DNA sequence: ATTAGCACTCTCATTGTGACAGTGCTAACC
DNA sequence: GGTTAGCACTGTCACAATGAGAGTGCTAAT
């Protein structure tokens, strides 16, 4: 627990540093005027704050810079709660209702809005049911031995796949088979479909097996393909500008599983989590902070909304934005789920 | 037309510069040994090449660097034709056949492969029929007044949209309506469906109108959402590493219409085009080169395969890769089109 | 036309310098 | 005891000077 004045000093340092990105001097804090003490006194307190790890200075005679621990303290105790302005929330909602699309498009919109309001990189993942069920099956012949299989799953998700048939068939035959299969398989999950398919005749089996594969693939993904927006903001951050830390992060974001940059799995739904710098578990993220929220019901459809930026980010605004957009996404999903 | 020797010198400079990224000196060229003349002679020729604009040097006493014009000459006259090795082509084909997916997945695969073999950024666009037709329509009720509309278009494309109905209906009623609509609308294009819809009763009209909108939206997009892979390679290029040129490009690639970085519209199908540095029309690309090919038939499904890198790129390998993958994509599309 | 020779030019890394910013400490003060 | 003025101290930063090195451009000889 810090004394009243030291808290003010820490708050001042962080406020100033967020605004200017320049180490802040004791004189600067004194000039803010709310403390009524001299720079020397502030220096004494700064020395103490530094001893306890809330701030550092890059070299002997530079101003002070908040440490990860300092940001954490600020977040926990000092930061004023912030909310997006009503008109701005209205604009956002309006845009969501404009888009007559599906979950994918909403997620794109959310990511874009988030990136632009926070001036940082935003990642939104599309919700997936942990146990997707088949809602409807459709098969269209492309060539005599090649068919397009369209599977509609719970939660307005549509998956398609080109299927190679061992023997040529007609569309009529397909239609008959699919009609039956729909009766048989509707509402089932991947493994159940796989079980049933073993007993079916050749053509039916091929279709059912492919369907089962689609469902299993869906299930094995805990989270959908993440949508990343606002890479440019990350690149223009003066403190990274082409540095090695950024390279590392880009590599993760471009890699197999970009979402691992964000600790989504550990989250409760409807709560918001902030990881500051070294608090992040993966090394590529140690110089960045992430603000993340999970939306949707854990049992059903669940996805994540997150922002990645430098530790020197406007946490208030970012948290407000992430929270709000996670809420919006949650409601959108709720309304369209089955 | 350059003399034999000057061509050799230009070729030597480019070869050396591609390999090392360092301005190349007359001595270096002499040491290659194929010319049998002294560095002084080479210097004379270099002065001439420079006068004609094929090379420059950054300052008085640095080696020579190829100019855009120099690269162009190299490309046109000097570059040995290259093809991907047979085993490598086999690996690629194998991977395509492994992916039992649809066009989107092939495009992703193509972009990833291209980025990784050329060590540069790759953009692949998904083919779109300029005049898409409706193949099949499916409507599933989510809520009593909200339905998921799934439209299957020509070329294995599936589009979906959540549709708000003015009045609640049952799935049975929907099924009956959709059965009829499928008969009515199959094989038609957007405007034709729009025409028909005007005459239909309420529920039918809503569905048909939404379908027409989907088709029109599809048509208005000349090219699909581009798939971009390998951003990291661009960032690690030593000559740009956080520079302003790169920023500009990233901004274009992140913007509304990233594909405008690539001059796709002007291309013939099955031809390959290279734009070197200043030959590019948009300013953000002036320091980069792009190699691009169009695949598919212009009348039907058409998309693009392209690579963006520094002007100092391995044109031989890049062209070979782009050409090959455009060919593969073309065949994949052909096989799955209707 | 080619070449050896050499002066010349420009870069780059290193060092030095002074201005400057801001601290840390000490001693005085309330 | 907490606060403050004063001042030495420490580090950065921008700039200039220096010398080594690389490679050219020119000239005169072959």
PDB file of C-alpha atoms in Angstrom, chain B residues 113-264:
ATOM      1  CA  UNK B 113       3.521 -21.849 -50.090  1.00  0.00           C
ATOM      2  CA  UNK B 114       4.325 -18.853 -52.226  1.00  0.00           C
ATOM      3  CA  UNK B 115       5.373 -16.734 -49.291  1.00  0.00           C
ATOM      4  CA  UNK B 116       7.597 -19.440 -47.941  1.00  0.00           C
ATOM      5  CA  UNK B 117       9.328 -20.367 -51.172  1.00  0.00           C
ATOM      6  CA  UNK B 118      10.002 -16.800 -52.223  1.00  0.00           C
ATOM      7  CA  UNK B 119      10.595 -15.424 -48.742  1.00  0.00           C
ATOM      8  CA  UNK B 120       8.362 -12.537 -49.581  1.00  0.00           C
ATOM      9  CA  UNK B 121       4.843 -11.371 -49.106  1.00  0.00           C
ATOM     10  CA  UNK B 122       2.283 -13.235 -51.193  1.00  0.00           C
ATOM     11  CA  UNK B 123      -1.220 -12.186 -52.135  1.00  0.00           C
ATOM     12  CA  UNK B 124      -3.717 -14.581 -53.623  1.00  0.00           C
ATOM     13  CA  UNK B 125      -7.196 -13.538 -54.584  1.00  0.00           C
ATOM     14  CA  UNK B 126     -10.067 -15.914 -54.773  1.00  0.00           C
ATOM     15  CA  UNK B 127     -11.725 -16.261 -58.126  1.00  0.00           C
ATOM     16  CA  UNK B 128     -15.146 -14.839 -58.682  1.00  0.00           C
ATOM     17  CA  UNK B 129     -17.427 -15.386 -61.563  1.00  0.00           C
ATOM     18  CA  UNK B 130     -18.138 -12.027 -63.061  1.00  0.00           C
ATOM     19  CA  UNK B 131     -21.721 -13.190 -63.482  1.00  0.00           C
ATOM     20  CA  UNK B 132     -22.472 -15.533 -60.641  1.00  0.00           C
ATOM     21  CA  UNK B 133     -25.536 -17.740 -60.851  1.00  0.00           C
ATOM     22  CA  UNK B 134     -27.595 -19.240 -58.097  1.00  0.00           C
ATOM     23  CA  UNK B 135     -27.194 -22.962 -57.803  1.00  0.00           C
ATOM     24  CA  UNK B 136     -29.135 -23.714 -54.704  1.00  0.00           C
ATOM     25  CA  UNK B 137     -30.890 -21.975 -51.875  1.00  0.00           C
ATOM     26  CA  UNK B 138     -31.418 -23.126 -48.318  1.00  0.00           C
ATOM     27  CA  UNK B 139     -33.150 -21.325 -45.452  1.00  0.00           C
ATOM     28  CA  UNK B 140     -32.995 -22.369 -41.825  1.00  0.00           C
ATOM     29  CA  UNK B 141     -34.989 -20.784 -39.054  1.00  0.00           C
ATOM     30  CA  UNK B 142     -32.965 -19.545 -36.112  1.00  0.00           C
ATOM     31  CA  UNK B 143     -35.686 -17.672 -34.300  1.00  0.00           C
ATOM     32  CA  UNK B 144     -39.296 -17.333 -35.416  1.00  0.00           C
ATOM     33  CA  UNK B 145     -38.402 -14.068 -37.120  1.00  0.00           C
ATOM     34  CA  UNK B 146     -34.798 -14.658 -37.996  1.00  0.00           C
ATOM     35  CA  UNK B 147     -33.520 -17.054 -40.604  1.00  0.00           C
ATOM     36  CA  UNK B 148     -30.161 -18.145 -41.908  1.00  0.00           C
ATOM     37  CA  UNK B 149     -30.058 -17.962 -45.656  1.00  0.00           C
ATOM     38  CA  UNK B 150     -27.470 -20.142 -47.382  1.00  0.00           C
ATOM     39  CA  UNK B 151     -26.894 -19.571 -51.070  1.00  0.00           C
ATOM     40  CA  UNK B 152     -24.707 -21.851 -53.120  1.00  0.00           C
ATOM     41  CA  UNK B 153     -23.331 -20.105 -56.188  1.00  0.00           C
ATOM     42  CA  UNK B 154     -21.470 -21.397 -59.179  1.00  0.00           C
ATOM     43  CA  UNK B 155     -17.868 -22.349 -58.569  1.00  0.00           C
ATOM     44  CA  UNK B 156     -18.220 -23.975 -55.166  1.00  0.00           C
ATOM     45  CA  UNK B 157     -18.946 -20.711 -53.464  1.00  0.00           C
ATOM     46  CA  UNK B 158     -21.260 -20.661 -50.510  1.00  0.00           C
ATOM     47  CA  UNK B 159     -22.602 -17.420 -49.078  1.00  0.00           C
ATOM     48  CA  UNK B 160     -24.681 -17.015 -45.999  1.00  0.00           C
ATOM     49  CA  UNK B 161     -26.609 -14.228 -44.380  1.00  0.00           C
ATOM     50  CA  UNK B 162     -28.861 -13.756 -41.423  1.00  0.00           C
ATOM     51  CA  UNK B 163     -32.229 -12.535 -42.587  1.00  0.00           C
ATOM     52  CA  UNK B 164     -34.752 -10.722 -40.423  1.00  0.00           C
ATOM     53  CA  UNK B 165     -38.299 -11.595 -41.326  1.00  0.00           C
ATOM     54  CA  UNK B 166     -41.106  -9.119 -40.905  1.00  0.00           C
ATOM     55  CA  UNK B 167     -43.468 -11.824 -39.644  1.00  0.00           C
ATOM     56  CA  UNK B 168     -42.764 -15.002 -37.719  1.00  0.00           C
ATOM     57  CA  UNK B 169     -43.071 -18.232 -39.656  1.00  0.00           C
ATOM     58  CA  UNK B 170     -42.511 -21.946 -39.119  1.00  0.00           C
ATOM     59  CA  UNK B 171     -39.694 -24.017 -40.566  1.00  0.00           C
ATOM     60  CA  UNK B 172     -42.255 -26.128 -42.407  1.00  0.00           C
ATOM     61  CA  UNK B 173     -43.624 -23.113 -44.159  1.00  0.00           C
ATOM     62  CA  UNK B 174     -40.093 -22.025 -45.009  1.00  0.00           C
ATOM     63  CA  UNK B 175     -39.294 -25.429 -46.424  1.00  0.00           C
ATOM     64  CA  UNK B 176     -42.265 -25.329 -48.709  1.00  0.00           C
ATOM     65  CA  UNK B 177     -41.408 -21.842 -49.883  1.00  0.00           C
ATOM     66  CA  UNK B 178     -37.767 -22.642 -50.466  1.00  0.00           C
ATOM     67  CA  UNK B 179     -38.624 -25.720 -52.489  1.00  0.00           C
ATOM     68  CA  UNK B 180     -40.610 -23.558 -54.819  1.00  0.00           C
ATOM     69  CA  UNK B 181     -38.069 -20.782 -54.912  1.00  0.00           C
ATOM     70  CA  UNK B 182     -35.318 -23.190 -55.841  1.00  0.00           C
ATOM     71  CA  UNK B 183     -37.283 -24.299 -58.853  1.00  0.00           C
ATOM     72  CA  UNK B 184     -38.004 -20.746 -59.768  1.00  0.00           C
ATOM     73  CA  UNK B 185     -34.622 -19.128 -59.260  1.00  0.00           C
ATOM     74  CA  UNK B 186     -32.033 -21.800 -59.969  1.00  0.00           C
ATOM     75  CA  UNK B 187     -29.480 -20.814 -62.577  1.00  0.00           C
ATOM     76  CA  UNK B 188     -30.462 -17.168 -62.527  1.00  0.00           C
ATOM     77  CA  UNK B 189     -28.301 -14.101 -61.920  1.00  0.00           C
ATOM     78  CA  UNK B 190     -28.801 -11.321 -59.434  1.00  0.00           C
ATOM     79  CA  UNK B 191     -30.817  -8.871 -61.540  1.00  0.00           C
ATOM     80  CA  UNK B 192     -33.050 -11.615 -62.889  1.00  0.00           C
ATOM     81  CA  UNK B 193     -33.857 -12.763 -59.380  1.00  0.00           C
ATOM     82  CA  UNK B 194     -34.528  -9.186 -58.349  1.00  0.00           C
ATOM     83  CA  UNK B 195     -36.989  -8.848 -61.227  1.00  0.00           C
ATOM     84  CA  UNK B 196     -38.847 -11.991 -60.315  1.00  0.00           C
ATOM     85  CA  UNK B 197     -38.991 -11.167 -56.650  1.00  0.00           C
ATOM     86  CA  UNK B 198     -41.155  -8.131 -57.234  1.00  0.00           C
ATOM     87  CA  UNK B 199     -44.046 -10.359 -58.229  1.00  0.00           C
ATOM     88  CA  UNK B 200     -43.813 -12.752 -55.311  1.00  0.00           C
ATOM     89  CA  UNK B 201     -45.830 -12.733 -52.073  1.00  0.00           C
ATOM     90  CA  UNK B 202     -44.322 -11.320 -48.900  1.00  0.00           C
ATOM     91  CA  UNK B 203     -42.209 -14.121 -47.439  1.00  0.00           C
ATOM     92  CA  UNK B 204     -41.007 -15.339 -50.800  1.00  0.00           C
ATOM     93  CA  UNK B 205     -40.134 -11.807 -51.765  1.00  0.00           C
ATOM     94  CA  UNK B 206     -38.008 -11.217 -48.685  1.00  0.00           C
ATOM     95  CA  UNK B 207     -35.993 -14.336 -49.336  1.00  0.00           C
ATOM     96  CA  UNK B 208     -35.614 -13.700 -53.030  1.00  0.00           C
ATOM     97  CA  UNK B 209     -34.564 -10.105 -52.470  1.00  0.00           C
ATOM     98  CA  UNK B 210     -31.925 -11.126 -49.978  1.00  0.00           C
ATOM     99  CA  UNK B 211     -30.668 -13.702 -52.462  1.00  0.00           C
ATOM    100  CA  UNK B 212     -30.503 -11.098 -55.189  1.00  0.00           C
ATOM    101  CA  UNK B 213     -28.527  -8.838 -52.875  1.00  0.00           C
ATOM    102  CA  UNK B 214     -26.033 -11.598 -52.190  1.00  0.00           C
ATOM    103  CA  UNK B 215     -25.534 -12.204 -55.893  1.00  0.00           C
ATOM    104  CA  UNK B 216     -25.191  -8.535 -56.680  1.00  0.00           C
ATOM    105  CA  UNK B 217     -22.681  -8.033 -53.918  1.00  0.00           C
ATOM    106  CA  UNK B 218     -20.755 -10.935 -55.340  1.00  0.00           C
ATOM    107  CA  UNK B 219     -20.869  -9.494 -58.799  1.00  0.00           C
ATOM    108  CA  UNK B 220     -19.761  -6.026 -57.770  1.00  0.00           C
ATOM    109  CA  UNK B 221     -16.581  -7.485 -56.352  1.00  0.00           C
ATOM    110  CA  UNK B 222     -14.310  -8.055 -59.253  1.00  0.00           C
ATOM    111  CA  UNK B 223     -11.982  -9.997 -57.068  1.00  0.00           C
ATOM    112  CA  UNK B 224     -12.472 -11.690 -53.776  1.00  0.00           C
ATOM    113  CA  UNK B 225     -11.067 -10.776 -50.420  1.00  0.00           C
ATOM    114  CA  UNK B 226      -7.355 -11.171 -50.928  1.00  0.00           C
ATOM    115  CA  UNK B 227      -5.404 -13.613 -48.825  1.00  0.00           C
ATOM    116  CA  UNK B 228      -2.135 -12.150 -47.633  1.00  0.00           C
ATOM    117  CA  UNK B 229       0.611 -14.280 -46.253  1.00  0.00           C
ATOM    118  CA  UNK B 230       4.213 -13.681 -45.269  1.00  0.00           C
ATOM    119  CA  UNK B 231       4.070 -10.139 -43.957  1.00  0.00           C
ATOM    120  CA  UNK B 232       6.970 -11.046 -41.727  1.00  0.00           C
ATOM    121  CA  UNK B 233       9.300 -11.431 -44.701  1.00  0.00           C
ATOM    122  CA  UNK B 234       8.679  -7.900 -45.777  1.00  0.00           C
ATOM    123  CA  UNK B 235       9.505  -6.634 -42.321  1.00  0.00           C
ATOM    124  CA  UNK B 236      12.831  -8.400 -42.135  1.00  0.00           C
ATOM    125  CA  UNK B 237      14.158  -6.977 -45.380  1.00  0.00           C
ATOM    126  CA  UNK B 238      17.282  -5.135 -44.262  1.00  0.00           C
ATOM    127  CA  UNK B 239      16.755  -2.253 -46.628  1.00  0.00           C
ATOM    128  CA  UNK B 240      13.365  -1.322 -45.238  1.00  0.00           C
ATOM    129  CA  UNK B 241      13.434  -2.444 -41.663  1.00  0.00           C
ATOM    130  CA  UNK B 242      11.000   0.010 -40.181  1.00  0.00           C
ATOM    131  CA  UNK B 243      11.422   2.630 -42.866  1.00  0.00           C
ATOM    132  CA  UNK B 244       8.759   4.965 -44.143  1.00  0.00           C
ATOM    133  CA  UNK B 245       8.289   3.131 -47.453  1.00  0.00           C
ATOM    134  CA  UNK B 246       7.316   0.017 -45.619  1.00  0.00           C
ATOM    135  CA  UNK B 247       4.855   1.897 -43.447  1.00  0.00           C
ATOM    136  CA  UNK B 248       3.118   3.159 -46.523  1.00  0.00           C
ATOM    137  CA  UNK B 249       2.834  -0.296 -47.974  1.00  0.00           C
ATOM    138  CA  UNK B 250       1.542  -1.817 -44.756  1.00  0.00           C
ATOM    139  CA  UNK B 251      -1.074   0.878 -44.692  1.00  0.00           C
ATOM    140  CA  UNK B 252      -2.267  -0.068 -48.149  1.00  0.00           C
ATOM    141  CA  UNK B 253      -2.262  -3.758 -47.309  1.00  0.00           C
ATOM    142  CA  UNK B 254      -4.271  -3.123 -44.163  1.00  0.00           C
ATOM    143  CA  UNK B 255      -6.673  -0.753 -45.817  1.00  0.00           C
ATOM    144  CA  UNK B 256      -9.990  -1.118 -47.533  1.00  0.00           C
ATOM    145  CA  UNK B 257      -8.661  -2.522 -50.713  1.00  0.00           C
ATOM    146  CA  UNK B 258      -5.254  -4.119 -50.325  1.00  0.00           C
ATOM    147  CA  UNK B 259      -5.310  -5.644 -53.738  1.00  0.00           C
ATOM    148  CA  UNK B 260      -4.827  -2.280 -55.381  1.00  0.00           C
ATOM    149  CA  UNK B 261      -1.156  -2.755 -54.590  1.00  0.00           C
ATOM    150  CA  UNK B 262      -1.181  -5.228 -57.441  1.00  0.00           C
ATOM    151  CA  UNK B 263      -2.106  -4.247 -60.991  1.00  0.00           C
ATOM    152  CA  UNK B 264      -4.395  -7.181 -61.585  1.00  0.00           C
TER     153      UNK B 264
END
